[in-house]
PDB file of C-alpha atoms in Angstrom:
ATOM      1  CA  UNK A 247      -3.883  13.741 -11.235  1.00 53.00           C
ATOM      2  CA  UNK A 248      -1.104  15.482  -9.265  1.00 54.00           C
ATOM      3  CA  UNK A 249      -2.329  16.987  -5.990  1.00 55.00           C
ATOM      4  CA  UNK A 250      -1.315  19.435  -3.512  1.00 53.00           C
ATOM      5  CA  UNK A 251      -0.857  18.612   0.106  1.00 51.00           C
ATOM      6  CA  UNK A 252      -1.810  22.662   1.354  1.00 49.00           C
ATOM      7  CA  UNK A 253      -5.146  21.955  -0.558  1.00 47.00           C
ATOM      8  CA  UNK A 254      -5.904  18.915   1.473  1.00 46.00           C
ATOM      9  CA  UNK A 255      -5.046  20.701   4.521  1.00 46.00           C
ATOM     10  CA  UNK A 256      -7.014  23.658   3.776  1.00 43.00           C
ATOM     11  CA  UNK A 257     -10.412  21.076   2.913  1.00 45.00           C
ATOM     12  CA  UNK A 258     -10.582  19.242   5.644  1.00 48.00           C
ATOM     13  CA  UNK A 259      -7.526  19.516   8.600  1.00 43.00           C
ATOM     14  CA  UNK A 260      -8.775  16.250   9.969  1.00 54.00           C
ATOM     15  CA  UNK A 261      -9.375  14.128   6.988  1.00 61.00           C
ATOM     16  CA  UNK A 262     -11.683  10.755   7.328  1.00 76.00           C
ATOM     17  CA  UNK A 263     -11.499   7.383   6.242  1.00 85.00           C
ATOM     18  CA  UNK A 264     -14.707   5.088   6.823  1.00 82.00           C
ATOM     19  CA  UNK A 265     -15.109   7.186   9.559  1.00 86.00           C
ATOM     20  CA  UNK A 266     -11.797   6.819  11.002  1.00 90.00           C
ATOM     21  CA  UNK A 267      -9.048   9.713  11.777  1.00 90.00           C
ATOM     22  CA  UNK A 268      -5.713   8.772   9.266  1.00 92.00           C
ATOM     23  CA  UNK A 269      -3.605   8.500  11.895  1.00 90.00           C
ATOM     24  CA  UNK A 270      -5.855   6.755  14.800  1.00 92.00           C
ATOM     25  CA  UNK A 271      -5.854   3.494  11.768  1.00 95.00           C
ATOM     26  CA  UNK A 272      -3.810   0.635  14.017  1.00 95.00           C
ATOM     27  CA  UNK A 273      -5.003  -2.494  14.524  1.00 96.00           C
ATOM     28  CA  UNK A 274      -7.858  -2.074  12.130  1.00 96.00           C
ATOM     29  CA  UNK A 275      -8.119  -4.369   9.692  1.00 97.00           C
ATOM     30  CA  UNK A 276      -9.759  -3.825   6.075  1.00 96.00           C
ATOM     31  CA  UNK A 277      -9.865  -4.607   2.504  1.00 97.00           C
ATOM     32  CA  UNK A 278      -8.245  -2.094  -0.163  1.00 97.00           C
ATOM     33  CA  UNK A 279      -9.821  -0.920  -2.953  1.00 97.00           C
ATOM     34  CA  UNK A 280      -9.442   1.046  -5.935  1.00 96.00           C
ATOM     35  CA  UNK A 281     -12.177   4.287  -5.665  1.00 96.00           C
ATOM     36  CA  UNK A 282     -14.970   3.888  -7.512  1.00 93.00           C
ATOM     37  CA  UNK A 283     -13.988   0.634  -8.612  1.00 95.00           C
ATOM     38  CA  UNK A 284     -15.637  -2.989  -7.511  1.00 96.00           C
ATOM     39  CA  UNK A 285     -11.632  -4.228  -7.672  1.00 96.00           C
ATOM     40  CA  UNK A 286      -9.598  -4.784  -4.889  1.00 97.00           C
ATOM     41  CA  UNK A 287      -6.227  -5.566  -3.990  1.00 97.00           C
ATOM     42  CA  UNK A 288      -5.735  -9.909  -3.930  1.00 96.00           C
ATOM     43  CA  UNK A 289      -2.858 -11.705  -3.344  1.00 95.00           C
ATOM     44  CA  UNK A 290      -2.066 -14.484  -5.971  1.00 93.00           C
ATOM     45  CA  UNK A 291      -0.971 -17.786  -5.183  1.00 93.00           C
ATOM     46  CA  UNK A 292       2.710 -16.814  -5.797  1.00 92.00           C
ATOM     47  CA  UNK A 293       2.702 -13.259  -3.416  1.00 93.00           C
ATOM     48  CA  UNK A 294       2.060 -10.934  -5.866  1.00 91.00           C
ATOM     49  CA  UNK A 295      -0.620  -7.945  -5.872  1.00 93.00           C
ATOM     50  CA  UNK A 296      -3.239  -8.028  -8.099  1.00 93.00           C
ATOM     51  CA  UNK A 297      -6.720  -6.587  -7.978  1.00 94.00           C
ATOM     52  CA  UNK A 298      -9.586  -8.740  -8.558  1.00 95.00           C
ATOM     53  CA  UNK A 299     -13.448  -9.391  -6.736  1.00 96.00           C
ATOM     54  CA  UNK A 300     -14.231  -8.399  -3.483  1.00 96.00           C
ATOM     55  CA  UNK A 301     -14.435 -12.568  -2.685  1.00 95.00           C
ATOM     56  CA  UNK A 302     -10.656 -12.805  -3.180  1.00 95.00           C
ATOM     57  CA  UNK A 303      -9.246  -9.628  -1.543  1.00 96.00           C
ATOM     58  CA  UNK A 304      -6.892  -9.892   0.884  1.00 96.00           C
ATOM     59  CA  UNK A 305      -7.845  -8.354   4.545  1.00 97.00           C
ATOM     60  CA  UNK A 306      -5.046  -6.022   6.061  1.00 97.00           C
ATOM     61  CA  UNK A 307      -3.914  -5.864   9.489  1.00 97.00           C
ATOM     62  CA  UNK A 308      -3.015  -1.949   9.650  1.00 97.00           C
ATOM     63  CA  UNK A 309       0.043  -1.506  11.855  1.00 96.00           C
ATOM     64  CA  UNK A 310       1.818   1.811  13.042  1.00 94.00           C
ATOM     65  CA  UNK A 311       5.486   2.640  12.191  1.00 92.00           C
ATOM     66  CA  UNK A 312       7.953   4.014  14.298  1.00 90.00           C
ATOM     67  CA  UNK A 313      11.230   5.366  13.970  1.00 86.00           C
ATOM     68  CA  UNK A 314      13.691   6.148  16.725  1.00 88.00           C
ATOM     69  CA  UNK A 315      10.491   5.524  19.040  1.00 89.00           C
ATOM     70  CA  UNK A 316       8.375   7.932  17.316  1.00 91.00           C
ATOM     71  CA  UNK A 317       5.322   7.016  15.852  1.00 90.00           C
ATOM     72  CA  UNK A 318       5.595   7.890  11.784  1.00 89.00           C
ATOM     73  CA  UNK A 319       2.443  10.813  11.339  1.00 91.00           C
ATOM     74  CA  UNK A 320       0.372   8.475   8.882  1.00 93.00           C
ATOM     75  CA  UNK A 321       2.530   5.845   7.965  1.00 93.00           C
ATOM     76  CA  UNK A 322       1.744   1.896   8.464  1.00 95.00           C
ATOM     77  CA  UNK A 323       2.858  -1.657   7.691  1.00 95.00           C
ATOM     78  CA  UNK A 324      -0.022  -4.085   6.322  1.00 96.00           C
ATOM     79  CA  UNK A 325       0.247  -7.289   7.387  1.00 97.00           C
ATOM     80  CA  UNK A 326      -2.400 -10.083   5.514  1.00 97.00           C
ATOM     81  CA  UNK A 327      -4.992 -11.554   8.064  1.00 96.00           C
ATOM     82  CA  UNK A 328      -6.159 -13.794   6.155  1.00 90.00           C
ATOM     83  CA  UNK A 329      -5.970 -17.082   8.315  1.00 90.00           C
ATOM     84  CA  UNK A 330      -6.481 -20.429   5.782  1.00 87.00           C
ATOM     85  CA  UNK A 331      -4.414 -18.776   3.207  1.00 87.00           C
ATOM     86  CA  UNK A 332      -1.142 -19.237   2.355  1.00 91.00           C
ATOM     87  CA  UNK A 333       0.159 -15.771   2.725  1.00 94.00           C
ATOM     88  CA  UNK A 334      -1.342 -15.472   6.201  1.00 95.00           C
ATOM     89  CA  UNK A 335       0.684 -13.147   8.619  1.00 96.00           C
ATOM     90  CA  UNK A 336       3.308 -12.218   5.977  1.00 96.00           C
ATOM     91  CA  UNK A 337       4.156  -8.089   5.056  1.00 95.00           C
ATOM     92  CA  UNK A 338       3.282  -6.093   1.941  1.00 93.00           C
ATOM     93  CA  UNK A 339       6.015  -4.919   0.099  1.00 89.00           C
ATOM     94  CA  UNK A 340       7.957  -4.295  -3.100  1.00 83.00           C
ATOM     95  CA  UNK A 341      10.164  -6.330  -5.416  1.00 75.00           C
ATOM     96  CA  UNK A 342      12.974  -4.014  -5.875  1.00 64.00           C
ATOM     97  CA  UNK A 343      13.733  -2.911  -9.468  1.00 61.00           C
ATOM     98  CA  UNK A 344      17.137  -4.189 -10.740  1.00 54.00           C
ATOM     99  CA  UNK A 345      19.657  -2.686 -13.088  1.00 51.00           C
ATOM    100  CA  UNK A 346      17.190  -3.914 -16.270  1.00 51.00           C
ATOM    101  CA  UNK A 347      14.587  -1.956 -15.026  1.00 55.00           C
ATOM    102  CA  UNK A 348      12.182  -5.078 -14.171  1.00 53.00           C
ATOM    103  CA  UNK A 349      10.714  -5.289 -10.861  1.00 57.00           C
ATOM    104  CA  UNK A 350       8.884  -3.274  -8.296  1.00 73.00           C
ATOM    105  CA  UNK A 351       5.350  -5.171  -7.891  1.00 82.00           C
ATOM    106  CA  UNK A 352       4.075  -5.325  -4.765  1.00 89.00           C
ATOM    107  CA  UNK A 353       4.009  -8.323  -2.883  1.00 92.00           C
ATOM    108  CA  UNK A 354       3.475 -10.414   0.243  1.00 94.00           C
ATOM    109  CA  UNK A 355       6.443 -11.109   2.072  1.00 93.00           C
ATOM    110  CA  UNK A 356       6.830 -13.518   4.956  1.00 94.00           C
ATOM    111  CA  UNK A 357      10.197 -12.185   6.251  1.00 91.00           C
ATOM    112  CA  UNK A 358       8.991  -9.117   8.372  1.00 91.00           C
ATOM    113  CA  UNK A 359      12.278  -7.147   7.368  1.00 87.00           C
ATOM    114  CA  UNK A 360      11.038  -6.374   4.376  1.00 85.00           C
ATOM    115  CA  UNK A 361       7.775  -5.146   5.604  1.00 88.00           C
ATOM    116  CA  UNK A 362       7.736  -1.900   4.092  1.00 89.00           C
ATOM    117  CA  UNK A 363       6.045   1.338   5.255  1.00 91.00           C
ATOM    118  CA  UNK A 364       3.267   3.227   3.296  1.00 92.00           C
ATOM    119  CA  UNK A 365       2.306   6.815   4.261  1.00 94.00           C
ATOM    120  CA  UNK A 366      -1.266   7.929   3.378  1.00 95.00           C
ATOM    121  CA  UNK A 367      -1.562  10.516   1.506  1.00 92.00           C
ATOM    122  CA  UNK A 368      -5.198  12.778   0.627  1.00 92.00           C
ATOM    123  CA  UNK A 369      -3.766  15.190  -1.637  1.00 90.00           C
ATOM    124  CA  UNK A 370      -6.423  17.919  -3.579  1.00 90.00           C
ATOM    125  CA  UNK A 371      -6.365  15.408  -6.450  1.00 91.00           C
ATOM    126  CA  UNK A 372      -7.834  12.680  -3.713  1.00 92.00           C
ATOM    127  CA  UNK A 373     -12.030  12.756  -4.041  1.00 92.00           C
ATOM    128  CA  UNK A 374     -13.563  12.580  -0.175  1.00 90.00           C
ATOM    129  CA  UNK A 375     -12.601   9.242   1.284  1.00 89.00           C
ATOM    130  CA  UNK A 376     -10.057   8.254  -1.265  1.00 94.00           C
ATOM    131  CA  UNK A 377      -6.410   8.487  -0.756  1.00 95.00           C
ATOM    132  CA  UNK A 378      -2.705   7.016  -2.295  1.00 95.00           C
ATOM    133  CA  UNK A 379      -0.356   5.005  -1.009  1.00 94.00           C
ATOM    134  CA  UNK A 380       2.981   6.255  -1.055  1.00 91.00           C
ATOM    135  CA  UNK A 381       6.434   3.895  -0.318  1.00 88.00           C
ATOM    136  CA  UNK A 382       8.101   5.008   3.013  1.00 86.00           C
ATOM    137  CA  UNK A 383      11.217   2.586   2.660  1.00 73.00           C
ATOM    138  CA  UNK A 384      14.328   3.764   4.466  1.00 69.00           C
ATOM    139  CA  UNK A 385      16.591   0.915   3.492  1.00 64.00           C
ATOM    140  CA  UNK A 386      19.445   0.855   1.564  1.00 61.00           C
ATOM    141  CA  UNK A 387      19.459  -0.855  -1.670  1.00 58.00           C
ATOM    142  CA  UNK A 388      22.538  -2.869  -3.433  1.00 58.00           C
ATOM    143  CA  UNK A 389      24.355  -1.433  -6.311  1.00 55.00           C
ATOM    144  CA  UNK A 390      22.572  -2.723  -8.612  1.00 54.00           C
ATOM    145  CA  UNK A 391      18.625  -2.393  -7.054  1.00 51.00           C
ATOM    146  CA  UNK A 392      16.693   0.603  -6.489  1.00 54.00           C
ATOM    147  CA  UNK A 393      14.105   0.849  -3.997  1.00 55.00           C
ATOM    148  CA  UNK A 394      10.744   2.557  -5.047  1.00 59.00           C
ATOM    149  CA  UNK A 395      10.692   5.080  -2.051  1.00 65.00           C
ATOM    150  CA  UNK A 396       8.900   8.096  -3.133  1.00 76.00           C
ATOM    151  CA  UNK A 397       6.412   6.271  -5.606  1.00 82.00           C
ATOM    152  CA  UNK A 398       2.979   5.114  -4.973  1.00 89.00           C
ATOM    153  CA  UNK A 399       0.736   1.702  -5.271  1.00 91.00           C
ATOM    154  CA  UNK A 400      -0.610   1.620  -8.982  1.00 91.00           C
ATOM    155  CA  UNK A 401      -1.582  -0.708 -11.452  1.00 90.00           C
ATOM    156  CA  UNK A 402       1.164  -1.805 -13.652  1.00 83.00           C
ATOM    157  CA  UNK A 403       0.583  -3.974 -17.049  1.00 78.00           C
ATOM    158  CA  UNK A 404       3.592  -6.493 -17.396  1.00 75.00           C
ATOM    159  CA  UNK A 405       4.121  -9.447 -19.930  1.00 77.00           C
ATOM    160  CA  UNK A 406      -0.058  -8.889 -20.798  1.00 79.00           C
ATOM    161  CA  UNK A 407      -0.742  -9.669 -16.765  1.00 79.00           C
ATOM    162  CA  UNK A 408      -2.181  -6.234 -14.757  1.00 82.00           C
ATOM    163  CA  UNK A 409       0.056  -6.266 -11.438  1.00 86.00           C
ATOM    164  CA  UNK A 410      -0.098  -3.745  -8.260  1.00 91.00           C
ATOM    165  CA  UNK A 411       3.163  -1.920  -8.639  1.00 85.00           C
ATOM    166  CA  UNK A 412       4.369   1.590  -8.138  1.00 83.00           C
ATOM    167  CA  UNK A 413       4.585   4.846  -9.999  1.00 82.00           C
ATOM    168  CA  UNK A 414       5.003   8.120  -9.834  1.00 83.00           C
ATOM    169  CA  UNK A 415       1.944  10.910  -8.144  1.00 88.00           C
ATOM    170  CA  UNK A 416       0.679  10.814 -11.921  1.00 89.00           C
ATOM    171  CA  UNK A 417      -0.050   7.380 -12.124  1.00 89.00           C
ATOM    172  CA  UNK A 418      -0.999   6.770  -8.531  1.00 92.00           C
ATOM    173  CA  UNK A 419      -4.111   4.928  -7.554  1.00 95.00           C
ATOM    174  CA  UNK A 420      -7.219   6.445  -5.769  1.00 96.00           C
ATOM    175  CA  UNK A 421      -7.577   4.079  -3.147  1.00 96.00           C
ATOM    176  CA  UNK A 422     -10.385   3.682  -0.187  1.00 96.00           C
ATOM    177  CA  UNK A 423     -10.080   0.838   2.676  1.00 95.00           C
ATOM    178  CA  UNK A 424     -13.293  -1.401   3.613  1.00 95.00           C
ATOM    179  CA  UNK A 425     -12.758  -1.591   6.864  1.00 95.00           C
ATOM    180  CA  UNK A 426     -14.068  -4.714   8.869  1.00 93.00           C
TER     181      UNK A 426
END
């Protein structure tokens, strides 16, 4: 499932998503789902990612990143939009994986300092439409934490419960947004 950026490039230099340019994608809000798939990502009752039906998903606010007052090429916050639920107007991000190895879900976060940045990514393993989310954080972690920068949103199977987590490229998910 590994892809090459060049290949991407050389398909299509202005790739789509739902009609919209990857980096024109602020302020849009949408539902994300796994390609070819009827499951999307939901937040549970406690914060955490999960996928489920297209009933539960969670809408996205898509919001640019910036970095020494330049815009980030591709990269964006998602903020849930969902107004009577309980994780209304709080950040996606990651539970950071500590020194057993145990952590890195994805979750909703109301604090937005832990709002964490996701480049998209349509690599030549990426079918038209589809791309991966990869995790853009710049923070520092503690000594004994490690931050999943470099890996992408996947599905993740922990204590018999599937959770939205990260990986490596190999395990990424295909994603597509519904955009509203």
């Amino acid at each position: 499932a590994n892809g090459t950026i060049a290949a991407a490039a050389e398909r299509c230099a202005e790739e789509r998503l739902g009609g919209h340019r990857v980096g024109e994608l602020h302020g849009l809000r949408a539902k994300l789902r796994w390609h070819g798939t009827r499951r999307y990502l939901c937040i549970t009752k406690d914060g955490w990612g999960v996928t489920g039906e297209e009933g539960f998903a969670a809408t996205l606010l898509l919001q640019r990143v910036f970095s020494k007052d330049k815009q980030v090429p591709d990269t964006y916050q998602f903020r849930v939009c969902e107004p009577s639920a309980e994780w209304h107007q709080a950040w996606l991000s990651f539970q950071p994986v500590n020194h057993l190895r145990f952590g890195g879900w994805l979750g909703a976060f109301k604090d937005p300092d832990k709002a964490c940045p996701y480049k998209i990514l349509q690599d030549s393993s990426c079918p038209d439409g589809a791309f991966k989310l990869l995790c853009s954080w710049t923070g520092i972690p503690s000594p004994t934490q490690r931050h999943l920068t470099g890996f992408y949103i996947a599905e993740q199977l922990s204590g018999g419960h599937l959770y939205v987590g990260h990986a490596s490229d190999k395990d990424a998910a295909l994603l597509e947004f519904h955009f509203l």
